[in-house]
Short mmCIF file of C-alpha atoms in Angstrom, two decimals:
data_model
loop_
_atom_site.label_atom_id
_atom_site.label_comp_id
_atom_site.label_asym_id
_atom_site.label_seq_id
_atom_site.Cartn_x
_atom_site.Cartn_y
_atom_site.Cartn_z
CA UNK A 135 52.67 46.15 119.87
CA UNK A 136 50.35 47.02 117.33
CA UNK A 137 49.11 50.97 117.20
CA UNK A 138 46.05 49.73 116.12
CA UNK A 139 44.23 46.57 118.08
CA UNK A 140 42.08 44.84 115.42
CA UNK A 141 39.10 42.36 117.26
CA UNK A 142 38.48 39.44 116.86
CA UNK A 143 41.31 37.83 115.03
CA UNK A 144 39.50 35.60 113.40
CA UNK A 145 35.17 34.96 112.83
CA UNK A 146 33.31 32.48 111.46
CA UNK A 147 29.69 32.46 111.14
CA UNK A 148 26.68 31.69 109.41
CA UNK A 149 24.91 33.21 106.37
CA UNK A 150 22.52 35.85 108.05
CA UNK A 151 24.07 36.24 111.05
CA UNK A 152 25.49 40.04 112.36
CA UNK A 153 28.80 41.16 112.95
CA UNK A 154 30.84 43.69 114.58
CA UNK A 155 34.64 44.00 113.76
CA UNK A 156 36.27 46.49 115.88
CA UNK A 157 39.42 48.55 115.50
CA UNK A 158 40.84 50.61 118.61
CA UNK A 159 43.83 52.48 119.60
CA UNK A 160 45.36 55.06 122.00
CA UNK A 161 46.06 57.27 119.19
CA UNK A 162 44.38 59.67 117.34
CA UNK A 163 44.34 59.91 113.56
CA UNK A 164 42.76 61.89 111.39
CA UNK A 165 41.31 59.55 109.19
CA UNK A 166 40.90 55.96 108.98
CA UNK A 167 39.88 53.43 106.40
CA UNK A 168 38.56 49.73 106.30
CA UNK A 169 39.83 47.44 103.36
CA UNK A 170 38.95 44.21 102.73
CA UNK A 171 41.21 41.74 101.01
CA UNK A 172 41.21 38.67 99.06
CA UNK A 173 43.64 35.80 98.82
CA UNK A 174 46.23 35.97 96.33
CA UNK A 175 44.97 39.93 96.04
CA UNK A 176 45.69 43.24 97.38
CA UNK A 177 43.14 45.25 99.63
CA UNK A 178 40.62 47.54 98.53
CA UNK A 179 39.65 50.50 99.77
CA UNK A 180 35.89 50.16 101.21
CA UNK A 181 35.47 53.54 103.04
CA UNK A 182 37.20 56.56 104.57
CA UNK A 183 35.80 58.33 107.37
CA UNK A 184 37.38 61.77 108.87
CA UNK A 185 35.10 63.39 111.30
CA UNK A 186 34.35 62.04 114.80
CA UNK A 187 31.75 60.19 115.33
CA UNK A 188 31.10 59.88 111.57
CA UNK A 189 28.96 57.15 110.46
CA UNK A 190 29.00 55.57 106.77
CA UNK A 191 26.78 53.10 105.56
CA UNK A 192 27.63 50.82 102.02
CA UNK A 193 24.94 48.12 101.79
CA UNK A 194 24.58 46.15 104.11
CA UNK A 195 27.90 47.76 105.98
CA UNK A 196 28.37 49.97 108.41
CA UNK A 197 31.53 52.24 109.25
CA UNK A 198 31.92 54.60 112.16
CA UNK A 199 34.50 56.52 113.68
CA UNK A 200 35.02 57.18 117.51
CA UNK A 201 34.02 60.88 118.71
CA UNK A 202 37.67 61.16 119.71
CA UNK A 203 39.03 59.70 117.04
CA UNK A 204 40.67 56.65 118.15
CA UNK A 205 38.21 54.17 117.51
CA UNK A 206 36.77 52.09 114.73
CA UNK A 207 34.30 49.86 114.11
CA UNK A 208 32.64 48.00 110.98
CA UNK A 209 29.04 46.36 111.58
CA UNK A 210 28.13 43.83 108.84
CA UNK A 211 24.21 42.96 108.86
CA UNK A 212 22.87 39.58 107.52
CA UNK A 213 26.31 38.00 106.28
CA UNK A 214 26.31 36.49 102.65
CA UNK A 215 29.76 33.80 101.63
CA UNK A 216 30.42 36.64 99.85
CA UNK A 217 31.55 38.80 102.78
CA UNK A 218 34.22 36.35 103.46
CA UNK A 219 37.75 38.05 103.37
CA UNK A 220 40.35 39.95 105.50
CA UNK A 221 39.33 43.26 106.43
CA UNK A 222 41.67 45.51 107.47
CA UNK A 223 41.51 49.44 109.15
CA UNK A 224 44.48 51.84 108.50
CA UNK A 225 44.93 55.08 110.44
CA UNK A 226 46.46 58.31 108.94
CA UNK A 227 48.64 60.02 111.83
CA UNK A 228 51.10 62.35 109.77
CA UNK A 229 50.76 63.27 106.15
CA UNK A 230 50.25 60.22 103.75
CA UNK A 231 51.43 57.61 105.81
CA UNK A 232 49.06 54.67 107.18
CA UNK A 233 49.56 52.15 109.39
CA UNK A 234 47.49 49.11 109.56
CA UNK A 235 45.80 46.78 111.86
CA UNK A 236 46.79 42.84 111.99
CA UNK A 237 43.38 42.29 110.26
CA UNK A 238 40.04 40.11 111.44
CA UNK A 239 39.80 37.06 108.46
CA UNK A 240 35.99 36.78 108.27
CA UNK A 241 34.27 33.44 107.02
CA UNK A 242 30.74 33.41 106.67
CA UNK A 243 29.21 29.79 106.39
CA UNK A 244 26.18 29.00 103.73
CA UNK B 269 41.41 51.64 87.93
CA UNK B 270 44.46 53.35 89.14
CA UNK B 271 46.89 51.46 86.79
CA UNK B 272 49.33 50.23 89.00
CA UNK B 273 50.99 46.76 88.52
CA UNK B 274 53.45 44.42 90.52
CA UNK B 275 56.32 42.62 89.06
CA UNK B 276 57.09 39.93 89.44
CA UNK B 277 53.75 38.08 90.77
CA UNK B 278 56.11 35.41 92.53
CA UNK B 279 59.78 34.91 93.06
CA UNK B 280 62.00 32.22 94.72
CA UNK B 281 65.66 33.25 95.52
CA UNK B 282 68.27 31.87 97.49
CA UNK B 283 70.12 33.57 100.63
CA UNK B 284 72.37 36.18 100.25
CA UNK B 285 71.23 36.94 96.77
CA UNK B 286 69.37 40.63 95.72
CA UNK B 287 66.18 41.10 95.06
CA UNK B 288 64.29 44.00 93.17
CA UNK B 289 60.76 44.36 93.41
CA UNK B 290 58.74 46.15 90.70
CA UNK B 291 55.69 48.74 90.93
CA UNK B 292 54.58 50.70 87.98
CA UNK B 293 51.85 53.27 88.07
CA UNK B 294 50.01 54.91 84.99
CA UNK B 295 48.56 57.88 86.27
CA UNK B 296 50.76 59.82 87.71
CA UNK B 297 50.71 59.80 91.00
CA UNK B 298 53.14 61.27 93.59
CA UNK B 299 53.37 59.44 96.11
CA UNK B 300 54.19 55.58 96.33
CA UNK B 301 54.66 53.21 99.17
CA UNK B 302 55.59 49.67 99.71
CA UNK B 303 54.24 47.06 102.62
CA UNK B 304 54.84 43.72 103.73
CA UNK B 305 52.52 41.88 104.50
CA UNK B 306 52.73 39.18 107.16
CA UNK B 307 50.62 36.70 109.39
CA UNK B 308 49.47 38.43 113.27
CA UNK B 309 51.24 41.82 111.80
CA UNK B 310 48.87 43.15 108.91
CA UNK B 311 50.81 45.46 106.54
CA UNK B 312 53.86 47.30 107.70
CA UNK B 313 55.54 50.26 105.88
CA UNK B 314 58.89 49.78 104.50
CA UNK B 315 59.82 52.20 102.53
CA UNK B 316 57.59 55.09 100.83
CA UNK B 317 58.22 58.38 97.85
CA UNK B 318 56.41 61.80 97.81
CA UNK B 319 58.71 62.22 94.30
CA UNK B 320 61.27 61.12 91.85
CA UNK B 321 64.28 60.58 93.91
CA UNK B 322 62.73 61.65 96.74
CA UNK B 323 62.20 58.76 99.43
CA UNK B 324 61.96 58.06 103.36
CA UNK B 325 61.94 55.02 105.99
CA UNK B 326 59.11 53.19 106.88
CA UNK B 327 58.94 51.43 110.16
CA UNK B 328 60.40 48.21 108.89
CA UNK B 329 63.32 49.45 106.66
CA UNK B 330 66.40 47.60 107.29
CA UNK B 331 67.52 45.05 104.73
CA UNK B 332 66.02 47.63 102.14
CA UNK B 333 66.56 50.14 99.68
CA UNK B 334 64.41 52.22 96.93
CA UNK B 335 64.84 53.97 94.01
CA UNK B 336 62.57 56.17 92.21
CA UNK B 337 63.96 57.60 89.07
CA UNK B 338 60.95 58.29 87.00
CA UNK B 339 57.49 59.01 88.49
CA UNK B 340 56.16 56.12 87.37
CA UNK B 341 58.40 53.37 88.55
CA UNK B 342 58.96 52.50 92.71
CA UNK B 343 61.54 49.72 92.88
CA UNK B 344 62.17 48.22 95.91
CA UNK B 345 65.77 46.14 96.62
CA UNK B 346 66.72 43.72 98.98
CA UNK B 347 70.49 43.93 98.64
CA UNK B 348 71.02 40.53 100.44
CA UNK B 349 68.01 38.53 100.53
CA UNK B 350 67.29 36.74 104.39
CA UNK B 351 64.76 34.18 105.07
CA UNK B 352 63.00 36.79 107.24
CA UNK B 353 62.51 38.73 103.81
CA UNK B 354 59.83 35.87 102.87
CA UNK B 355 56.61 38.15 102.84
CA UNK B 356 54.66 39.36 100.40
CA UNK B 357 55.17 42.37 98.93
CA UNK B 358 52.94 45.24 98.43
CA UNK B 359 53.15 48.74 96.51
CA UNK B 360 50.70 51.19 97.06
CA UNK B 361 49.61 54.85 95.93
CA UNK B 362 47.52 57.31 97.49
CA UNK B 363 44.45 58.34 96.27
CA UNK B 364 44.27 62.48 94.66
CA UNK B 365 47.24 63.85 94.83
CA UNK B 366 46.77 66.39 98.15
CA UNK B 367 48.70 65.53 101.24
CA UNK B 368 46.26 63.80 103.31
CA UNK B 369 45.33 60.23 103.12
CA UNK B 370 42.14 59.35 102.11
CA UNK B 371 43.13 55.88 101.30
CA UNK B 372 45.39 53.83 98.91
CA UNK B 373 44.90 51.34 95.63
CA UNK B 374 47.12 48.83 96.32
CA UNK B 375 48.89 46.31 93.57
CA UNK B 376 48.25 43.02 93.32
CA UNK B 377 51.50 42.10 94.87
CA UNK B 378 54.37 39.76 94.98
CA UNK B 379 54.96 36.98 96.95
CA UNK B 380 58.80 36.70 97.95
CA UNK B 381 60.46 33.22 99.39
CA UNK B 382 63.93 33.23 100.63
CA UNK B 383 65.57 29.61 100.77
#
């Protein structure tokens, strides 16, 4: 059982279209990041956020964090091919350590 | 760029054989960590540093060992290599150097398969 339930798995859609990738547990951290990843690379770090309900914005992406600090979710508006990748939230429970969702693989269709 | 680089990039080893993973970092930084990474299970901790010769357990640990003599080098050891070893491999540092996350810079990593 994962600690942290990544939705959907998978997502394919068209160029323009909006998205909503969520990330939940019954845990509490007390942060939590979204990577995304590319084949063949590791992830990168998009965004951290700390405080609850705590809402980040990065282009056309947005990030925000639970009020109780459980949940996750990233909101991607008008899609480019670009977009297309694994993205990934990690939760920080004790000191350094993360652990990581299974991931939603996003394909966006031109 | 934090510097840090995976070696090697691919390997191909037979059962029963060891294995030792690479990760080099340039700037310093204390703590290191390796994942595998694996279809339906995201990344999974196996083994991590806050130090030179000072490691823990990740959540997926058996099968492995670490070393980290110098602050710059993580290596990571499969002392008998298994076909359930065939992952890919990847080492990770944390970003500042306080004690709470605010996210890693991962390697590019290295893709393992056990025949």
């Amino acid at each position: 059982t994962q600690l942290l339930e990544q939705s959907p798995q998978f997502l394919s859609i068209q160029e323009g279209e909006n998205l909503t990738v969520y990330c939940n547990s019954s845990s509490v951290f007390s942060s939590l990041q979204w990577y995304r990843q590319e084949p063949g690379e590791g992830p990168v770090l998009l965004v951290t956020v700390v405080t609850g309900g705590e809402v980040k914005k990065l282009k056309r992406l947005t990030f925000q964090f639970g009020d109780a600090r459980k949940d996750s979710s990233l909101h991607i508006t008008a899609a480019q091919p670009g977009d297309t990748g694994l993205y990934l939230c990690a939760g920080a429970r004790y000191g350094n350590k993360l652990v990581f969702g299974a991931g939603t693989i996003l394909r966006v269709k031109s | 760029d934090a510097g840090i680089t995976q070696s090697p990039r691919h390997k191909v080893t037979e059962t029963g054989t060891p294995v030792t993973l690479r990760c080099h970092q340039t700037e310093n930084h204390r703590y290191m960590y390796w994942y595998r990474q694996d279809p339906g299970h995201g990344l999974r901790l196996i083994h991590y540093s806050y130090g030179v010769k000072d490691t823990d357990k990740g959540e997926v640990s058996d099968g492995y060992s670490v070393s980290r003599s110098k602050t710059e080098d993580f290596l990571l050891t499969l002392e008998s290599a298994t076909s359930s070893q065939t992952s890919v491999y990847f080492c990770a540092i944390t970003l500042g150097q306080g004690a709470r996350s605010y996210g890693y810079t991962f390697g590019s990593g290295t893709r393992l398969t056990v025949v």
